[in-house]
mmCIF file of C-alpha atoms in Angstrom:
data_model
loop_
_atom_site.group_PDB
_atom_site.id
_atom_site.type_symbol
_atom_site.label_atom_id
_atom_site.label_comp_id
_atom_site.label_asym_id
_atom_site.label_seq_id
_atom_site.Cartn_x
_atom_site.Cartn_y
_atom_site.Cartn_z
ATOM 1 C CA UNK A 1 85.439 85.650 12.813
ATOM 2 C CA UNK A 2 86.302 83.192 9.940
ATOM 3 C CA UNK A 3 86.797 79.579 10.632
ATOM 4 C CA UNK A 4 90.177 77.924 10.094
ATOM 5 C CA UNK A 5 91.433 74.443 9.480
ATOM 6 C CA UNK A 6 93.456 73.149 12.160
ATOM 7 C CA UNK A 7 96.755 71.991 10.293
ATOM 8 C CA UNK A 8 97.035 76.023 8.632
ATOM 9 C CA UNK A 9 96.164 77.206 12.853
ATOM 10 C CA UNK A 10 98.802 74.774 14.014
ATOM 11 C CA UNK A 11 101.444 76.305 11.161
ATOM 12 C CA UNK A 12 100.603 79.577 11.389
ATOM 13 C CA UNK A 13 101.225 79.326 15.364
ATOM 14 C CA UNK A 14 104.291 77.197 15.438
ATOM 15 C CA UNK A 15 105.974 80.051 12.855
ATOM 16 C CA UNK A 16 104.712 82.891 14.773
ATOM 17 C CA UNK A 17 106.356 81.285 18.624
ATOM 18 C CA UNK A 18 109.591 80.784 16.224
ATOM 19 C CA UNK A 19 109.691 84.857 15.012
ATOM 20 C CA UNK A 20 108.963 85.680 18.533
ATOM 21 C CA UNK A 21 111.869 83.444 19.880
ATOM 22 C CA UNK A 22 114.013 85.157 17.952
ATOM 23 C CA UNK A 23 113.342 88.301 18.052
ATOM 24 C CA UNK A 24 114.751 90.081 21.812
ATOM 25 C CA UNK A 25 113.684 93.831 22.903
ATOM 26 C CA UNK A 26 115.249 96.948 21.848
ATOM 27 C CA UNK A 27 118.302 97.957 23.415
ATOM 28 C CA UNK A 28 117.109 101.685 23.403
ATOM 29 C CA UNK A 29 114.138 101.083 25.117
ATOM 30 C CA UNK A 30 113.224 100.680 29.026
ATOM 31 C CA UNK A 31 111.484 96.841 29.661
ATOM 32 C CA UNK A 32 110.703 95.074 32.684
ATOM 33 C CA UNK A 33 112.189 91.788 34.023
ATOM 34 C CA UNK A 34 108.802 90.089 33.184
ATOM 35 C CA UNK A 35 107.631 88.481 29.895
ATOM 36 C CA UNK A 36 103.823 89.536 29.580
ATOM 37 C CA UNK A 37 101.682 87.377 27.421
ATOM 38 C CA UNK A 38 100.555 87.959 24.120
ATOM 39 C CA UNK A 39 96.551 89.486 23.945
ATOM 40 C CA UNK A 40 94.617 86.186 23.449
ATOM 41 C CA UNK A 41 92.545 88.567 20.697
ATOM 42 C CA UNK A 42 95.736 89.746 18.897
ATOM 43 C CA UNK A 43 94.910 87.762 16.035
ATOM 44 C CA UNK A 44 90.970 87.872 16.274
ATOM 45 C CA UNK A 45 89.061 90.066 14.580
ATOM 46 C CA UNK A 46 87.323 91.405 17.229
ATOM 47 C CA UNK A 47 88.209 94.370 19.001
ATOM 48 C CA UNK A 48 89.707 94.654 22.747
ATOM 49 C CA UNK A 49 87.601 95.047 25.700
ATOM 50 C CA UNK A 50 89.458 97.248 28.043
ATOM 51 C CA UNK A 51 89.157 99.233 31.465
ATOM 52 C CA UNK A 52 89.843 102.517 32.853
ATOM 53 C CA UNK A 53 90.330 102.279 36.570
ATOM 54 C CA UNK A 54 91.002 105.931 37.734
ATOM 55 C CA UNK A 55 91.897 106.756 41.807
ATOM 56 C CA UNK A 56 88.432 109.483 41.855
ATOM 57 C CA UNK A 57 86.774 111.918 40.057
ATOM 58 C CA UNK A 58 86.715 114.621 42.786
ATOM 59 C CA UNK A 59 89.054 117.151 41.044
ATOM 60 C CA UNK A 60 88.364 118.873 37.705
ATOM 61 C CA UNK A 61 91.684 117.924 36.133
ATOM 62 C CA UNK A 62 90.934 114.129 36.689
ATOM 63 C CA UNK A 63 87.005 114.792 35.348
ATOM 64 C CA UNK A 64 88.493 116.234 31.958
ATOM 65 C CA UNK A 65 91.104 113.524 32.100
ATOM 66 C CA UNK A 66 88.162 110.694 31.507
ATOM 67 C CA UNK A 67 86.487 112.872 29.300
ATOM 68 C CA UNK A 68 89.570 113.031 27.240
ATOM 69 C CA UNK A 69 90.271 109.288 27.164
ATOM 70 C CA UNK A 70 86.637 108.300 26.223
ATOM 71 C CA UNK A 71 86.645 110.429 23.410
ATOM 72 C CA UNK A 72 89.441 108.755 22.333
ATOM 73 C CA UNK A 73 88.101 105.185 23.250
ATOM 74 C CA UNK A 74 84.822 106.521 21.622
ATOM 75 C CA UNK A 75 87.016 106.707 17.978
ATOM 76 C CA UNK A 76 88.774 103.757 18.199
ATOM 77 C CA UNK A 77 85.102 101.861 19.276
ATOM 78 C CA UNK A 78 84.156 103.336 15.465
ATOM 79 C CA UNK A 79 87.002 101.808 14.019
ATOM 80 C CA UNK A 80 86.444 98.791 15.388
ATOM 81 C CA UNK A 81 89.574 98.556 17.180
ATOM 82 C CA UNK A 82 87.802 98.721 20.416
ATOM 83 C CA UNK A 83 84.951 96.251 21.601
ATOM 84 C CA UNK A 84 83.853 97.470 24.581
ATOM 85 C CA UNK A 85 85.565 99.590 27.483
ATOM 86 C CA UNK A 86 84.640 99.966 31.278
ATOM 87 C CA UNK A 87 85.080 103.121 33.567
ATOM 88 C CA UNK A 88 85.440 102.264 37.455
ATOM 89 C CA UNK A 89 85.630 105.353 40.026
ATOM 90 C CA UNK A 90 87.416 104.154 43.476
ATOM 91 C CA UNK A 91 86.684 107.306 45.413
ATOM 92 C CA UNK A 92 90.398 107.555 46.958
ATOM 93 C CA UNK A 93 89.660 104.447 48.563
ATOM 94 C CA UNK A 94 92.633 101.223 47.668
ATOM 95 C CA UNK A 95 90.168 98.321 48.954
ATOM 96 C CA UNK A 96 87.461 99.350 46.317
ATOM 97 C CA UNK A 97 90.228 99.742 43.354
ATOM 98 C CA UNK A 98 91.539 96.391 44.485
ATOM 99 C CA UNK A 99 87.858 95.240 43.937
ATOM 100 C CA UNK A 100 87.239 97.214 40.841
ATOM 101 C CA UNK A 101 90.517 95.452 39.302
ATOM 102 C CA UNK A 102 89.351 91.988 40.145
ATOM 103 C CA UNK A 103 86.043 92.737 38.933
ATOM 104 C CA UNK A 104 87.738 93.521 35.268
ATOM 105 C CA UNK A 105 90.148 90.442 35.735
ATOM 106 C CA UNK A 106 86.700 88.622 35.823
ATOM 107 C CA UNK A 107 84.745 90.414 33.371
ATOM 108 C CA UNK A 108 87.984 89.177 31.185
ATOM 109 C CA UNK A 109 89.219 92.659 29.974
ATOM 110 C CA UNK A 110 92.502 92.423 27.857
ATOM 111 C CA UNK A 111 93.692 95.773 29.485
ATOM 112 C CA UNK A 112 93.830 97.813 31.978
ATOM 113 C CA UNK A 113 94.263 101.986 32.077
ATOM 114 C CA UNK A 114 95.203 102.792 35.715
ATOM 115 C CA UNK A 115 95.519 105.649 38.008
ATOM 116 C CA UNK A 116 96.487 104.223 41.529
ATOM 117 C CA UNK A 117 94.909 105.149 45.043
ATOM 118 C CA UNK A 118 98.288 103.818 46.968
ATOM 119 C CA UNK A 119 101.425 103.258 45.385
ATOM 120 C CA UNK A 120 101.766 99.639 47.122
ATOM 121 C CA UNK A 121 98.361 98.888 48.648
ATOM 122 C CA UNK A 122 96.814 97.831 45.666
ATOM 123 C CA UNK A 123 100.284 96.250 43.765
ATOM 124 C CA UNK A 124 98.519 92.438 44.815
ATOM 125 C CA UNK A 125 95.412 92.897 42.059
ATOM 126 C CA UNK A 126 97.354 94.950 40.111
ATOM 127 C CA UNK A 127 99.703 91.452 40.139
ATOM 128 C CA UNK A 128 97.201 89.616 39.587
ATOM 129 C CA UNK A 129 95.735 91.096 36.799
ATOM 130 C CA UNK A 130 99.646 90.770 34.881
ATOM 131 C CA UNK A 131 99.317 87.088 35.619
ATOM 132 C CA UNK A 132 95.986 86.712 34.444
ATOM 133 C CA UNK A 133 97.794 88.002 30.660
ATOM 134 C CA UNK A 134 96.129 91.569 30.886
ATOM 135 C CA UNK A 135 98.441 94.608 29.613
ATOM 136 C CA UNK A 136 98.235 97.566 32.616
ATOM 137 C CA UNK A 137 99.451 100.566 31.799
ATOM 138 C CA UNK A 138 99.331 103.013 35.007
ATOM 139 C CA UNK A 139 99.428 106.870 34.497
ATOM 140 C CA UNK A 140 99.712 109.777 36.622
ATOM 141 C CA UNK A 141 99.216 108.057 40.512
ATOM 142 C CA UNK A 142 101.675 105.045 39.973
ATOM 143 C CA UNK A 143 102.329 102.205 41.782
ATOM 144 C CA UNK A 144 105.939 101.522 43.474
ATOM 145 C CA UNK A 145 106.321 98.198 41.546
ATOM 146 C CA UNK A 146 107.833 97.667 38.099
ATOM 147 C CA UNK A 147 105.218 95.247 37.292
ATOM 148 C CA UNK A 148 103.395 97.078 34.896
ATOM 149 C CA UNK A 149 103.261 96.987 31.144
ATOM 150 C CA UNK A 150 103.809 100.192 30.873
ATOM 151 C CA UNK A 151 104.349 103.860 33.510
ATOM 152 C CA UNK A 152 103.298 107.165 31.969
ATOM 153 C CA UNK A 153 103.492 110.109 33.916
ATOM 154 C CA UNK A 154 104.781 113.813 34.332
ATOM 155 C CA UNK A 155 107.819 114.442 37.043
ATOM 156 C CA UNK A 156 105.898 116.667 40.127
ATOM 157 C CA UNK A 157 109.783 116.757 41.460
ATOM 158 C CA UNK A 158 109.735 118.718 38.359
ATOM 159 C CA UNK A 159 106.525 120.716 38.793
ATOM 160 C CA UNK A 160 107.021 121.185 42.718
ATOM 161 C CA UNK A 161 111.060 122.565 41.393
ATOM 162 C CA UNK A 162 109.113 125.065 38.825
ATOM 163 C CA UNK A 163 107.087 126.158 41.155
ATOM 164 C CA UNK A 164 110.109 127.052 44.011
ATOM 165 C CA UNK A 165 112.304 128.426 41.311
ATOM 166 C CA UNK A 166 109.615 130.946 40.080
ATOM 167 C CA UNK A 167 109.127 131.909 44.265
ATOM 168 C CA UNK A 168 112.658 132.618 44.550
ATOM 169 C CA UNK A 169 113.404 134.142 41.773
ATOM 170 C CA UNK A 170 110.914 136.966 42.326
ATOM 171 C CA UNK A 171 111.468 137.310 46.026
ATOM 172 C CA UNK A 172 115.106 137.566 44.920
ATOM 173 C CA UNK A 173 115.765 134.343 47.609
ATOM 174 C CA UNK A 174 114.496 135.909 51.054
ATOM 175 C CA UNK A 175 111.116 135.882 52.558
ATOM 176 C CA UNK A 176 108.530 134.187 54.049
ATOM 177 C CA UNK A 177 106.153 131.950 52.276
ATOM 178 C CA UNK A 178 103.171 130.457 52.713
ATOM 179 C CA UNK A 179 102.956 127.110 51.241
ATOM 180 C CA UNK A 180 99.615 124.900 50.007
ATOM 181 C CA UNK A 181 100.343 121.305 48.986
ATOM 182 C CA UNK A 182 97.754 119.220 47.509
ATOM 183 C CA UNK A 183 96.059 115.747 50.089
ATOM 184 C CA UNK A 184 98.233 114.434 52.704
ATOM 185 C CA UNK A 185 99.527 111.439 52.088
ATOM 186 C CA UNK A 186 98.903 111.736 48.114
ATOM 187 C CA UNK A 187 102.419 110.529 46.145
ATOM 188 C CA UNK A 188 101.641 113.522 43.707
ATOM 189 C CA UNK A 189 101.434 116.134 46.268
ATOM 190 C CA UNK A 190 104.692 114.679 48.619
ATOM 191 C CA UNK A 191 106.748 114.372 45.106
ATOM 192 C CA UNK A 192 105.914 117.753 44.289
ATOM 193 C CA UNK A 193 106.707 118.874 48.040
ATOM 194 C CA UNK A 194 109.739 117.228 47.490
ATOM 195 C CA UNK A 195 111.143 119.067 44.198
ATOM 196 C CA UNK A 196 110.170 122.448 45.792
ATOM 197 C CA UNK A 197 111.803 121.813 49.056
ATOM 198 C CA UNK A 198 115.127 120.469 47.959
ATOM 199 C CA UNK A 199 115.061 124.373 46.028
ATOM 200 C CA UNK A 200 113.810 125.935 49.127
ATOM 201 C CA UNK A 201 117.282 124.154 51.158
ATOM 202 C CA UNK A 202 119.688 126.090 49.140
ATOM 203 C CA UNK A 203 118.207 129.843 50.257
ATOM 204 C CA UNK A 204 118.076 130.167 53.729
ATOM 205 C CA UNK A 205 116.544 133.489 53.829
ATOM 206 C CA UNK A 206 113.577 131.261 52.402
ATOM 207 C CA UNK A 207 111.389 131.162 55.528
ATOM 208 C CA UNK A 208 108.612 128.330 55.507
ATOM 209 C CA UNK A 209 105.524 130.278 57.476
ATOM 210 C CA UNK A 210 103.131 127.273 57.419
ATOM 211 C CA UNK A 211 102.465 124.297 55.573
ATOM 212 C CA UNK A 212 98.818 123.304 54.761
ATOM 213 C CA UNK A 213 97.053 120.464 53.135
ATOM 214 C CA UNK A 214 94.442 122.180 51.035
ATOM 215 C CA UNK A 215 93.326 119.077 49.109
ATOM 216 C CA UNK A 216 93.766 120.902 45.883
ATOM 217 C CA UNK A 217 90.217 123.062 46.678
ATOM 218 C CA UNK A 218 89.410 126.764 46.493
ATOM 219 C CA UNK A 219 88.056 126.607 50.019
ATOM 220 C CA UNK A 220 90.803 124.810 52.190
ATOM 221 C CA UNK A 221 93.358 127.020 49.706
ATOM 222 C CA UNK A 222 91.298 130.717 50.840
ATOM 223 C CA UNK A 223 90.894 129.445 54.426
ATOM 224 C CA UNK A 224 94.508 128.850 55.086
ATOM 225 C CA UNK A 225 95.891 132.002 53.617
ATOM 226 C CA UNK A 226 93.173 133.370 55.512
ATOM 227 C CA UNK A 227 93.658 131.888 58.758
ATOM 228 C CA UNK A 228 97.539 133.010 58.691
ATOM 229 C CA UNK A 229 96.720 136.519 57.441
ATOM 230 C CA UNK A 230 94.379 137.125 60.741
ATOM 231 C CA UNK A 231 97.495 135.769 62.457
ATOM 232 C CA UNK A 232 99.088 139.350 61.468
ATOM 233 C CA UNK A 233 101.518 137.163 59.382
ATOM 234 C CA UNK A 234 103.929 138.541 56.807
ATOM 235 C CA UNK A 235 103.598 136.625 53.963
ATOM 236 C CA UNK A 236 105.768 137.250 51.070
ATOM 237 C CA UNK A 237 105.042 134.534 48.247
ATOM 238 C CA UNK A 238 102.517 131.739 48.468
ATOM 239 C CA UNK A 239 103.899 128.591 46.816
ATOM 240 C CA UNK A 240 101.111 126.551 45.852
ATOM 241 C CA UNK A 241 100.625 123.306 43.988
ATOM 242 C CA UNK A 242 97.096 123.753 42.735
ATOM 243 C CA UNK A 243 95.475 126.573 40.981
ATOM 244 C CA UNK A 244 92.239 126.503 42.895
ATOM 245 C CA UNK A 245 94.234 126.556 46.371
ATOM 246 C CA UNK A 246 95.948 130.206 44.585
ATOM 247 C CA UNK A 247 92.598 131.456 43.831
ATOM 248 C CA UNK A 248 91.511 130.963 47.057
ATOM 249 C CA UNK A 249 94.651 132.544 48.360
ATOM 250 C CA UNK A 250 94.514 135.464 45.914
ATOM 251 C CA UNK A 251 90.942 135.814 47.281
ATOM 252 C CA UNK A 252 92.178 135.992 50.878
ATOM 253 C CA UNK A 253 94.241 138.726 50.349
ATOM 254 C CA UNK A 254 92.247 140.884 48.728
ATOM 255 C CA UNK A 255 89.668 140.510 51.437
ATOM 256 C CA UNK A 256 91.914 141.485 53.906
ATOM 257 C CA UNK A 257 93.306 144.413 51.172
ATOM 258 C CA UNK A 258 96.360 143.580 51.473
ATOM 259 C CA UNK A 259 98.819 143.928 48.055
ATOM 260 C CA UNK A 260 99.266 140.561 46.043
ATOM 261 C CA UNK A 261 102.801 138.580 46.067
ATOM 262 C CA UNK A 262 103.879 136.377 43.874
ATOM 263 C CA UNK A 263 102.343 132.684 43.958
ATOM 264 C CA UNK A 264 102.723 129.894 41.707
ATOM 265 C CA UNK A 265 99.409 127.860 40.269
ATOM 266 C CA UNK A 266 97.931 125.682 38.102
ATOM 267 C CA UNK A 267 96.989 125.506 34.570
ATOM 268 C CA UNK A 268 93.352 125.575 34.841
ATOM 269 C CA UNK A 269 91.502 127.904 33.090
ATOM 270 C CA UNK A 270 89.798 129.070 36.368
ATOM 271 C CA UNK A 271 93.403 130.387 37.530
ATOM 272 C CA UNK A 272 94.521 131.923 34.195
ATOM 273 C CA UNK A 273 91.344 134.270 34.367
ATOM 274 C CA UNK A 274 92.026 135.237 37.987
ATOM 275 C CA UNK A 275 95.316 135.876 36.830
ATOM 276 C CA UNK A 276 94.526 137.696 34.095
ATOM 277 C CA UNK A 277 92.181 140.032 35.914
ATOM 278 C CA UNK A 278 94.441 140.824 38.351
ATOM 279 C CA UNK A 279 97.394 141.290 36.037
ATOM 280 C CA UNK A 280 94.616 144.330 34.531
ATOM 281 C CA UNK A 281 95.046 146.662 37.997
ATOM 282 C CA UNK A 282 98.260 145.240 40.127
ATOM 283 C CA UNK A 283 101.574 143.656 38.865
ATOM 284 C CA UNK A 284 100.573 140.157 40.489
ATOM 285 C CA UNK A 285 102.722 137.643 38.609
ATOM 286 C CA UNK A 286 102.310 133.332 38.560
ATOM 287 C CA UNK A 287 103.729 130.728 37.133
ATOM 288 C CA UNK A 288 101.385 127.221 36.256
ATOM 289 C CA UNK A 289 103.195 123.790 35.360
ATOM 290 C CA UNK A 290 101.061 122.572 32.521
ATOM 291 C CA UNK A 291 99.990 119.075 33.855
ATOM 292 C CA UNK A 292 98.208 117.416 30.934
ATOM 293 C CA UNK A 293 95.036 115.597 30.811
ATOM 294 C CA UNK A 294 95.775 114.641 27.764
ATOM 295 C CA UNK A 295 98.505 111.875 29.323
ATOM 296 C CA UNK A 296 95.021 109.543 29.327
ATOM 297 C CA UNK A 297 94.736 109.302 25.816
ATOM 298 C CA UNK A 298 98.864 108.661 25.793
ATOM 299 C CA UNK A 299 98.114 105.581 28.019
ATOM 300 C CA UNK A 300 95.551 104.278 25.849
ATOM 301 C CA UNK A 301 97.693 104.610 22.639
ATOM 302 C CA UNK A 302 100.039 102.861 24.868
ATOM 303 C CA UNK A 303 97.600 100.443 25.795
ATOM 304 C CA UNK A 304 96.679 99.447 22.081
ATOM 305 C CA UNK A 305 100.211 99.147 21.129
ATOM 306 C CA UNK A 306 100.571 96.858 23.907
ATOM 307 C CA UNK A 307 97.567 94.679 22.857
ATOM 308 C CA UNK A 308 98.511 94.850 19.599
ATOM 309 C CA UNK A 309 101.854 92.710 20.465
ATOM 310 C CA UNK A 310 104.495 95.927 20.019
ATOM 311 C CA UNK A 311 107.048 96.386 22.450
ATOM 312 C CA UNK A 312 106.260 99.625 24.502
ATOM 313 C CA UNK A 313 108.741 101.051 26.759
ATOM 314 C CA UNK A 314 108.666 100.266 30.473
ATOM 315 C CA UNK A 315 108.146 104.329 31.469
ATOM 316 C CA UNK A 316 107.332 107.343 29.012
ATOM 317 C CA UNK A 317 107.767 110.377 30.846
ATOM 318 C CA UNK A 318 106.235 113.221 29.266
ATOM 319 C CA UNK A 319 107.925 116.675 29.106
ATOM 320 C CA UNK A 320 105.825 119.934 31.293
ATOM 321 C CA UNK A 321 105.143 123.191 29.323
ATOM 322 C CA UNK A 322 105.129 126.215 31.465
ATOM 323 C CA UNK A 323 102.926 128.928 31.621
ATOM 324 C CA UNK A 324 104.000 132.570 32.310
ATOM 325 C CA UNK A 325 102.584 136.067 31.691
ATOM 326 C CA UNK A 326 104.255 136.023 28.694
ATOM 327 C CA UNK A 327 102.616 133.267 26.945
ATOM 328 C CA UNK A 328 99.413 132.785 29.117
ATOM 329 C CA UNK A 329 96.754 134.015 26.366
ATOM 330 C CA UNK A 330 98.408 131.011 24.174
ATOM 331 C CA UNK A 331 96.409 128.924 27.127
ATOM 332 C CA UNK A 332 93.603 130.796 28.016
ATOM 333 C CA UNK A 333 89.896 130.349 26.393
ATOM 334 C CA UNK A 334 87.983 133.292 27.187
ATOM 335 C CA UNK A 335 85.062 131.135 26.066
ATOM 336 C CA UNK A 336 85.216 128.508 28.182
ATOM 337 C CA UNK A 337 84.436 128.071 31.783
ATOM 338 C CA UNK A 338 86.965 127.579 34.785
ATOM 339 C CA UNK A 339 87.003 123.693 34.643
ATOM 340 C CA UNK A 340 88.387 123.477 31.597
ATOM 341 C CA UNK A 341 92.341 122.215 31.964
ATOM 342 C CA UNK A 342 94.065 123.874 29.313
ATOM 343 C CA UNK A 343 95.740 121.210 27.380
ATOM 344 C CA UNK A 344 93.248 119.502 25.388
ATOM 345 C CA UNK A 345 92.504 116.989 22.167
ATOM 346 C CA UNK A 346 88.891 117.687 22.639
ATOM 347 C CA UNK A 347 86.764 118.434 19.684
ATOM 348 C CA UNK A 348 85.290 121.776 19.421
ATOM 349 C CA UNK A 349 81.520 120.249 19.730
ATOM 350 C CA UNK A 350 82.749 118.517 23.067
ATOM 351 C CA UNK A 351 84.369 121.133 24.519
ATOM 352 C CA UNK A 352 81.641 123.362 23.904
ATOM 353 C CA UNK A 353 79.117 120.616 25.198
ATOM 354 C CA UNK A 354 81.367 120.294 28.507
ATOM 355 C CA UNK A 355 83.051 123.817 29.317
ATOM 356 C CA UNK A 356 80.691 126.454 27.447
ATOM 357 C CA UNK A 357 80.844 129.781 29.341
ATOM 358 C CA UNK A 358 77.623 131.120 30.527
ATOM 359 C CA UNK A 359 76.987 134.567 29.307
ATOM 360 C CA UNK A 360 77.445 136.992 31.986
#
């Protein structure tokens, strides 16, 4: 970094606090109540040093998430724009986010990419970290409190409402359904609950057979359907938030031989095969939300406009393509296995070194 004379520092400053003072936010754009401090390396020519501090990495979707955001980081490193970024796993668990966050406020990062474990138990670092001048932008599993740089995110009111709509539609609003939501106590799966429920209250020949927490997984999702099917039960549509929960579901059924009813998924490209296979000898029909991991490399754009002193709006919610029989081979990559998510900005080489298909 090139030295400069104090007098042309002091000049340069005074003008810049002036422009600022004069210059108030955008009256088409959300902002928060809080004025967040300028990136002390906005004028350096160094590049930012930055974190991504995700809830876990125990589901695919979150796995392909990070590998979409450090490709990114991984270009921007090249251009020089960023110095150095940090990856921090809290394994579900708020007490070790609250320490990973602390640990970055220490290490001095100038921002932070975050995907919460509790949507108020961890708001005190989160605080801190704003005080301490660091830009947060939180994605996906948000926190309660506005004070955040920035909230990026998908509606799962939305996706749960998809979901219940699709059910209802083909059951032509009576029947009984079996329905798999994601880990209790998770904001994603209750908000999703929530949007398919509040669908679910307007037909009430919509019968609710059992409710299961399935964790997202192929095993709790086959074990449930399972477990009600020995029960003799009728079940008439499965509505489920996960596509690994409707594998195991569609699994379930078939091992029992019983026909296939309609079930909504997920957009991974584990679900889209089953779906596709079974679309080949019965006329089983989904629907699958397309929840993006691509919304990491959104937050880091965010991010960098953040650090880079532009104003950034408060929330960016990002719009949910939907996947139906009529557009599912638009999705699907025969060549790739069933962890890949199918919404991607990955290169070809990286997709191929992550989610090649082994030859059967």
């Amino acid at each position: 970094m090139q030295k400069k004379f104090i007098p042309f520092s002091i000049v340069i400053i005074f003008l810049t606090l002036s422009l600022c003072a004069c210059t108030g936010p955008s009256n088409d754009q959300k902002t928060s109540d809080h004025k967040q401090p300028v990136s002390k390396k906005q004028f350096d020519s160094d590049g930012f040093t930055i974190a991504y501090c995700d809830t876990s990495q125990l589901e695919t979707w979150r796995i392909q998430m990070l590998a979409e955001f450090e490709q990114a980081a991984g270009e921007l490193k090249t251009e020089g724009i960023i110095d150095e970024y940090y990856v921090t796993n809290a394994n579900g668990d708020p007490a070790k986010q609250i320490n990973d966050i602390n640990n970055m406020i220490q290490k001095g990062v100038d921002g932070i990419i975050l995907c919460a474990t509790s949507p108020t138990a961890i708001q005190s670092a989160v605080d801190d970290a704003m005080n301490a001048g660091i830009k947060v932008v939180n994605l996906n599993s948000l926190v309660k409190s506005n004070n955040v740089t920035s909230k990026i995110y998908q509606s799962d009111i939305a996706f749960g409402q998809i979901c219940a709509d699709f059910i209802v539609n083909k059951l032509n609003g009576k029947g009984n359904i079996l329905v798999l939501n994601g880990i209790a106590g998770s904001e994603i799966s209750n908000e999703r609950w929530i949007g398919a429920e509040n669908v679910f209250k307007e037909y009430p020949d919509i019968h609710i057979l059992s409710t299961a927490y399935a964790d997202w997984s192929y095993d709790k999702g086959y074990q449930a359907t399972l477990d009600l099917l020995n029960e003799n039960a009728e079940i008439d549509g499965v509505w489920s938030q996960g596509g690994a929960m409707t594998q195991g579901a569609i699994d379930a059924f078939q091992e029992k031989e019983l026909p296939l009813v309609p079930m909504s998924g997920e957009a991974s490209n584990g679900f889209l095969r089953t779906w596709i296979e079974c679309q080949k000898s019965t006329s089983f029909d989904s629907i699958c939300p397309n929840y993006t991991a691509t919304i990491s490399v959104t937050a880091l754009n965010t991010l960098i406009d953040a650090l880079k002193g532009k104003e950034v709006s408060q929330e960016i919610e990002l719009p949910i393509d939907t996947i139906t029989s009529e557009n599912i081979y638009d999705y699907y990559r025969s060549d790739l296995n069933d962890n890949f998510w199918c919404d991607t900005q990955l290169s070809d080489a990286n997709l191929k070194k992550l989610y090649q298909r082994d030859e059967e």
